[in-house]
PDB file of C-alpha atoms in Angstrom:
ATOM      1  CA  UNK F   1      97.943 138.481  99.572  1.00  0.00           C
ATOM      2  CA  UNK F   2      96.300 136.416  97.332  1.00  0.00           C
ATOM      3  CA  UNK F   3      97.453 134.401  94.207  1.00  0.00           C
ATOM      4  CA  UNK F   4      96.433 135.616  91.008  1.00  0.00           C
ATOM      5  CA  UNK F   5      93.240 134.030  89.709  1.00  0.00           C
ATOM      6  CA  UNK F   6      94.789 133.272  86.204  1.00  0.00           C
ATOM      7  CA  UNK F   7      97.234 130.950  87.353  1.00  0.00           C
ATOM      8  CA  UNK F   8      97.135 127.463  86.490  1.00  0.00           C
ATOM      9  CA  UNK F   9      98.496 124.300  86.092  1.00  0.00           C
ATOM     10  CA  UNK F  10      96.082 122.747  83.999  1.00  0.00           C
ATOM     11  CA  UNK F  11      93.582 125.236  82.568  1.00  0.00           C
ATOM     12  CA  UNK F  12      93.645 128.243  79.949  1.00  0.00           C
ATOM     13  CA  UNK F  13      92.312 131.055  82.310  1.00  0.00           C
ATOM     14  CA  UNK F  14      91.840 134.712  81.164  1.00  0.00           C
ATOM     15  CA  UNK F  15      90.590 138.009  83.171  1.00  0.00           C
ATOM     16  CA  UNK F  16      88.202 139.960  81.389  1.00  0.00           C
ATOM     17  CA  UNK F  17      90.409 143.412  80.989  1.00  0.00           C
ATOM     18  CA  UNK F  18      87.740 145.466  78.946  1.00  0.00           C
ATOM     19  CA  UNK F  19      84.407 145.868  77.700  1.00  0.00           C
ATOM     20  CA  UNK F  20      82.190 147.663  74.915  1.00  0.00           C
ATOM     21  CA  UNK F  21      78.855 147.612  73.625  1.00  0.00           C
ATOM     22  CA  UNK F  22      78.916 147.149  70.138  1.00  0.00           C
ATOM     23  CA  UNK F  23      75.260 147.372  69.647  1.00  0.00           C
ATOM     24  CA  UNK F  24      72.409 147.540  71.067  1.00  0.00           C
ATOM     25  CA  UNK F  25      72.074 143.530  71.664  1.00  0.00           C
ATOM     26  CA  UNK F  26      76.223 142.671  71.531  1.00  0.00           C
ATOM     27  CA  UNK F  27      79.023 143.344  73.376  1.00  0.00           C
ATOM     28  CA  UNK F  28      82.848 142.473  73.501  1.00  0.00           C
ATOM     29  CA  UNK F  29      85.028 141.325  75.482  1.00  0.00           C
ATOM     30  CA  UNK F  30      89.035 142.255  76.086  1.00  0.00           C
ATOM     31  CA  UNK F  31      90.526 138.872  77.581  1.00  0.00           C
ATOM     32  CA  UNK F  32      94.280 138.815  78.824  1.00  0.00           C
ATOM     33  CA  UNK F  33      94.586 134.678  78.924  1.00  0.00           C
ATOM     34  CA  UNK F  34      96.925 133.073  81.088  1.00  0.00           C
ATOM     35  CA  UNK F  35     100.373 131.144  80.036  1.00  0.00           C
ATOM     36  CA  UNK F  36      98.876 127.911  78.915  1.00  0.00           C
ATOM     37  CA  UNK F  37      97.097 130.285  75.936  1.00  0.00           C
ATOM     38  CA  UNK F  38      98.962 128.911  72.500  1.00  0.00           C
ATOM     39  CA  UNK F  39      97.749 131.948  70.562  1.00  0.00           C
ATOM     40  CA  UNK F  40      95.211 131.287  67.053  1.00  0.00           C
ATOM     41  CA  UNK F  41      94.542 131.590  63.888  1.00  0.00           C
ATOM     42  CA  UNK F  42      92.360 134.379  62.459  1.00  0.00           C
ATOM     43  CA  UNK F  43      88.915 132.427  61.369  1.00  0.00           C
ATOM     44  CA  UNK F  44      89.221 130.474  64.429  1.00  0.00           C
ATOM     45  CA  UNK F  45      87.107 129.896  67.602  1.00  0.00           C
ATOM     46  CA  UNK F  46      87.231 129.083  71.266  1.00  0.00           C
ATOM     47  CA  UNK F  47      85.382 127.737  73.770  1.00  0.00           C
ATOM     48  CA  UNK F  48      84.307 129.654  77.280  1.00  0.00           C
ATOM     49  CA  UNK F  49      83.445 128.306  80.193  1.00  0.00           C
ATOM     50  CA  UNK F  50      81.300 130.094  82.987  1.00  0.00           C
ATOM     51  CA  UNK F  51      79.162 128.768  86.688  1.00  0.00           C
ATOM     52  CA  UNK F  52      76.126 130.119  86.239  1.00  0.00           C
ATOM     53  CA  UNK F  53      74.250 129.226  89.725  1.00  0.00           C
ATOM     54  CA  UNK F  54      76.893 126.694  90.528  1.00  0.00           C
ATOM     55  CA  UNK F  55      76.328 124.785  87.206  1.00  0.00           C
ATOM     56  CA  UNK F  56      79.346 125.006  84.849  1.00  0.00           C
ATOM     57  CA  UNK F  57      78.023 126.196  80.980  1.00  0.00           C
ATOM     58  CA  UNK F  58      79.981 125.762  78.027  1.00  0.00           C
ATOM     59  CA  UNK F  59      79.663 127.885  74.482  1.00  0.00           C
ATOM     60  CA  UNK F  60      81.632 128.747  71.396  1.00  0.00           C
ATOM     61  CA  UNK F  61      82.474 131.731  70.541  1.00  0.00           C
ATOM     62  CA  UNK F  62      84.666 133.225  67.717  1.00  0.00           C
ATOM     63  CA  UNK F  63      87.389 135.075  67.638  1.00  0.00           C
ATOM     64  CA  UNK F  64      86.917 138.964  66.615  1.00  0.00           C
ATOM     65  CA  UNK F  65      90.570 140.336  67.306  1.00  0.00           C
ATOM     66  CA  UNK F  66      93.992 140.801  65.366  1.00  0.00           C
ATOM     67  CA  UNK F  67      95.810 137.998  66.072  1.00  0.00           C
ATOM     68  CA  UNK F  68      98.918 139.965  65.828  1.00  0.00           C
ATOM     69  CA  UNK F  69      97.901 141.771  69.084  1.00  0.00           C
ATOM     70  CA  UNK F  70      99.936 139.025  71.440  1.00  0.00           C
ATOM     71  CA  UNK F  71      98.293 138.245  74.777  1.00  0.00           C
ATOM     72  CA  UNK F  72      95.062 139.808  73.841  1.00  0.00           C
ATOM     73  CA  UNK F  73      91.885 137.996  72.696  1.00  0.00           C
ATOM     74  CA  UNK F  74      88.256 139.854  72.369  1.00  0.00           C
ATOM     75  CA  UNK F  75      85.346 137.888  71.826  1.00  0.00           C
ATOM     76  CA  UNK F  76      82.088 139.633  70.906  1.00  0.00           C
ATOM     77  CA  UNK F  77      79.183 138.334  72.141  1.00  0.00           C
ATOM     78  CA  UNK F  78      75.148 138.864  70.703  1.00  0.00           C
ATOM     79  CA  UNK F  79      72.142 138.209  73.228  1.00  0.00           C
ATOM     80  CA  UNK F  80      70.300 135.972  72.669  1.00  0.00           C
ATOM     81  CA  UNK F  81      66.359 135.862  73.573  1.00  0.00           C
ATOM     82  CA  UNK F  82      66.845 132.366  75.993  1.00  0.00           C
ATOM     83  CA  UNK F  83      70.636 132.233  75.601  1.00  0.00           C
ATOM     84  CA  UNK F  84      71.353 131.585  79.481  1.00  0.00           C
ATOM     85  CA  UNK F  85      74.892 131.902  78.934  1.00  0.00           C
ATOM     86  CA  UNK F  86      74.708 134.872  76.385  1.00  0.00           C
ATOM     87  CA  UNK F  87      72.278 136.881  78.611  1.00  0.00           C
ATOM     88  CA  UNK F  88      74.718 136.024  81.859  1.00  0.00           C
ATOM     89  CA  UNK F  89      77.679 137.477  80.136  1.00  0.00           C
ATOM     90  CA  UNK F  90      75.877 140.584  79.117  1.00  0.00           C
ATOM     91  CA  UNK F  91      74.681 140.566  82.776  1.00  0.00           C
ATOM     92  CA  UNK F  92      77.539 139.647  84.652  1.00  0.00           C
ATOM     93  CA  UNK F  93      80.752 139.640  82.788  1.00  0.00           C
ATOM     94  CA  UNK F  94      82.653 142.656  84.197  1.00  0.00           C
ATOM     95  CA  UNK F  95      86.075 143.756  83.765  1.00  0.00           C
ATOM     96  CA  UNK F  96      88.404 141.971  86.198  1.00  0.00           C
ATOM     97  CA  UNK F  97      85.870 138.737  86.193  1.00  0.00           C
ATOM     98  CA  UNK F  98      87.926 135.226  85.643  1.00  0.00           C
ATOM     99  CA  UNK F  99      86.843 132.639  82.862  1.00  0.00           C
ATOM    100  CA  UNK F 100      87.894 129.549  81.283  1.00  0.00           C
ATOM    101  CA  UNK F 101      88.825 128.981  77.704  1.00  0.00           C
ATOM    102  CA  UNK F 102      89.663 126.063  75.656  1.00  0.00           C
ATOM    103  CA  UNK F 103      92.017 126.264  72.907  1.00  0.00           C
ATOM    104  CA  UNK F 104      91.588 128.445  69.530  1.00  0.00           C
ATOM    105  CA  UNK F 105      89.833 125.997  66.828  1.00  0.00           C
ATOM    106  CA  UNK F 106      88.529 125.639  63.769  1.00  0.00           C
ATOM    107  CA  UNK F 107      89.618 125.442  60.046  1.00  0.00           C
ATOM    108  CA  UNK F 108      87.943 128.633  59.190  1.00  0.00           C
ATOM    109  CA  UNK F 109      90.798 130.140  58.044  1.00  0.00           C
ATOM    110  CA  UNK F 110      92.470 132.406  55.156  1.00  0.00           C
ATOM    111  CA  UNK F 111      94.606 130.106  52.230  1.00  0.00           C
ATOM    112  CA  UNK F 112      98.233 130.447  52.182  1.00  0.00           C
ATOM    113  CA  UNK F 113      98.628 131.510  48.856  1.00  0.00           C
ATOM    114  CA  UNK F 114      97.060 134.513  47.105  1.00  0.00           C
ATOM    115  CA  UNK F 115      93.673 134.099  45.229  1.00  0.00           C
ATOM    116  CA  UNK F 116      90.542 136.121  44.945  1.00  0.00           C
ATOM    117  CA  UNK F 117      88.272 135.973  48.237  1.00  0.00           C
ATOM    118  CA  UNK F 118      85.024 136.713  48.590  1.00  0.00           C
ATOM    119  CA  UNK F 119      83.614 137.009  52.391  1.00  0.00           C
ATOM    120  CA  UNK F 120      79.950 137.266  52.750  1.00  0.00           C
ATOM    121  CA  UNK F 121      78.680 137.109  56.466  1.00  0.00           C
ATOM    122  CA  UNK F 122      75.440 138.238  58.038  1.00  0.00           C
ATOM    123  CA  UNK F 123      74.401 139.310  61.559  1.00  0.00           C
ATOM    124  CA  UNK F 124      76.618 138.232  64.338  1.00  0.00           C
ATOM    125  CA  UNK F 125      78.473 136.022  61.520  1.00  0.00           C
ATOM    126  CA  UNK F 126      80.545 138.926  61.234  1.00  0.00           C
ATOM    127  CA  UNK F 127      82.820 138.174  64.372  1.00  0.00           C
ATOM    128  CA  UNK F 128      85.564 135.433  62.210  1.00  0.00           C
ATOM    129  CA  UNK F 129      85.329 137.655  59.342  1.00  0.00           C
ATOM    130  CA  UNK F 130      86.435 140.932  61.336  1.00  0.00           C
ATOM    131  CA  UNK F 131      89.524 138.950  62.971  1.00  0.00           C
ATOM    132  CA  UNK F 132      90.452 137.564  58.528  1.00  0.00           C
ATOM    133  CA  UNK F 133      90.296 141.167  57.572  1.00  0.00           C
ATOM    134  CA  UNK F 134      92.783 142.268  60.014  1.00  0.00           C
ATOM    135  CA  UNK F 135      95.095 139.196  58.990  1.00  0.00           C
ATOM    136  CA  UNK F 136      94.205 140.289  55.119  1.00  0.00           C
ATOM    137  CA  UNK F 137      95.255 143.997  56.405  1.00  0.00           C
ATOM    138  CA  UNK F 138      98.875 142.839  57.730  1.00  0.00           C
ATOM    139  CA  UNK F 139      99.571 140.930  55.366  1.00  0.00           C
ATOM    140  CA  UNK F 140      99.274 144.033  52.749  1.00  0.00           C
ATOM    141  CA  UNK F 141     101.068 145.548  55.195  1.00  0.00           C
ATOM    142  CA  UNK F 142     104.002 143.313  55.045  1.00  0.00           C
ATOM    143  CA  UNK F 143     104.243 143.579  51.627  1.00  0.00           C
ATOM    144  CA  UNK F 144     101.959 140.769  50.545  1.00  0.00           C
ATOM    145  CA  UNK F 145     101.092 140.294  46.910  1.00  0.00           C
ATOM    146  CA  UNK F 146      97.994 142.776  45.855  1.00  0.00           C
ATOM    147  CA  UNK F 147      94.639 140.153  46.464  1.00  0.00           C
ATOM    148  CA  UNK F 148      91.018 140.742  44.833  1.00  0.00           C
ATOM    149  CA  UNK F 149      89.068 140.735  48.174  1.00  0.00           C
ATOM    150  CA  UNK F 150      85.061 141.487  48.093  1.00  0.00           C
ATOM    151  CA  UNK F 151      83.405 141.402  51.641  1.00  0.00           C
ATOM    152  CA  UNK F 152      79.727 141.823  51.861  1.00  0.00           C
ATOM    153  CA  UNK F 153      78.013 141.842  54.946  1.00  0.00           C
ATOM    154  CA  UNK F 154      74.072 141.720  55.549  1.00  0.00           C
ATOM    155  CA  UNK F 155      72.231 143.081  58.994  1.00  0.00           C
ATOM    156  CA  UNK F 156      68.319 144.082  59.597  1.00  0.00           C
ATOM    157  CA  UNK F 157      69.236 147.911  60.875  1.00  0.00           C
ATOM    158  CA  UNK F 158      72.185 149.925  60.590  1.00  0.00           C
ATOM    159  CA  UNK F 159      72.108 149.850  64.512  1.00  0.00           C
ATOM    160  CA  UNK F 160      72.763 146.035  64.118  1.00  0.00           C
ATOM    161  CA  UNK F 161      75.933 146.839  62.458  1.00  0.00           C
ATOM    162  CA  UNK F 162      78.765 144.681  64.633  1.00  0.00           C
ATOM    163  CA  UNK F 163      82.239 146.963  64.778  1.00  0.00           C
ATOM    164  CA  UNK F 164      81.429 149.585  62.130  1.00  0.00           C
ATOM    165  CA  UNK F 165      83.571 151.960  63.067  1.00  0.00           C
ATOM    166  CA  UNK F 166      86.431 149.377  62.605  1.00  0.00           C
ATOM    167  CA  UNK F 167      85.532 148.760  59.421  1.00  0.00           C
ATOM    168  CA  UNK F 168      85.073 151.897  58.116  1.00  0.00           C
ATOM    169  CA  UNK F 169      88.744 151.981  59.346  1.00  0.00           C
ATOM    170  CA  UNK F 170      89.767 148.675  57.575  1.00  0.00           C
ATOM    171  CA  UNK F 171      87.768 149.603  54.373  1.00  0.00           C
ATOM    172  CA  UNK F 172      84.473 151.327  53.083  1.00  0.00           C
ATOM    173  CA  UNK F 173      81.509 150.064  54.680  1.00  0.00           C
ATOM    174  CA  UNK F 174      78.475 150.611  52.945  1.00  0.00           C
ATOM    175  CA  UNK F 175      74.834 149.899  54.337  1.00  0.00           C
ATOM    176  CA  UNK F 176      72.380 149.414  51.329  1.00  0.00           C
ATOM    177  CA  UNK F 177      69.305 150.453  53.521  1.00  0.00           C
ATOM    178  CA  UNK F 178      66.929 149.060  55.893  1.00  0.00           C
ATOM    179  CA  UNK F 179      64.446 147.992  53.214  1.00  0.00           C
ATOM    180  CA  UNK F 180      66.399 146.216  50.947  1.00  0.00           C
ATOM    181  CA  UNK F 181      67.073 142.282  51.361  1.00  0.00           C
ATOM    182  CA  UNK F 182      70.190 140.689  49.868  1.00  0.00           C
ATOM    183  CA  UNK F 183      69.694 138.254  46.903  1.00  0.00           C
TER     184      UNK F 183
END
């Protein structure tokens, strides 16, 4: 028998546990990490680590998950035209695959105290800003003071639109057309 791939000592190790095309051109990833994993902020990003024709590459990649949901990270990743290691994790990166991940960083992250917010992402920007609206979301839940929150978000298509169906869950989404240019 062999030992589980996600042990050990010395590095942060997760298996790739699921996988979905969020568009046309992005895709995310469900990553159980090993023990060494301290957990993150929402806002916050992480670097992964993958040989690519025995050469190790390095990128960063935000978070797009709840970090509430323990032991679970997703990161969603967009293809890019000569991205070597974008295009080999749309290629490659299957569900029981092994990669390496540093640990969550970044000060990207939501104020402790209540104030007005106002999010405004475009294109593949929208990763952080999906993982702050589920931290904004529990901490309504939780009974958090009532906060003025206004998130805009800009893409080319409607088909471009990274995790619409979650949003439409987490709030009203609406696309102002395919024509118009924000200003």
């Amino acid at each position: 028998m062999l030992a589980n791939p996600r042990w050990s000592l010395t590095e942060i190790r997760a298996e790739v546990v699921g996988r979905e095309q969020q568009t046309a051109d992005a895709v995310s990833f469900w990553l159980r990490p090993n023990r060494l994993w301290k957990g993150f902020v929402a806002g916050q990003h992480v670097t992964i680590s993958v040989e690519i024709n025995g050469v190790r590459h390095t990128r960063v990649y935000s978070l797009s998950c709840d970090p509430a949901v323990a032991g679970l990270l997703t990161l969603t990743v967009k293809r890019q035209a000569d991205g070597v290691v974008s295009n080999w994790l749309h290629d490659h990166l299957q569900v029981g695959s092994i990669v390496t991940l540093g640990e969550a960083d970044g000060d990207f992250v939501l104020p402790q105290s209540c104030c007005p917010l106002l999010l405004l992402s475009a294109g593949s920007g929208i990763t952080p800003m999906l993982a702050l609206l589920h931290e904004l979301h529990a901490r309504r839940k939780a009974g958090g003071v009532e906060q003025d929150i206004v998130f805009v978000h800009v893409c080319r298509h409607a088909g471009d639109q990274i995790f619409a169906r979650e949003l439409r869950e987490l709030a009203a989404l609406v696309f102002a057309g395919e024509r118009n240019r924000f200003d």
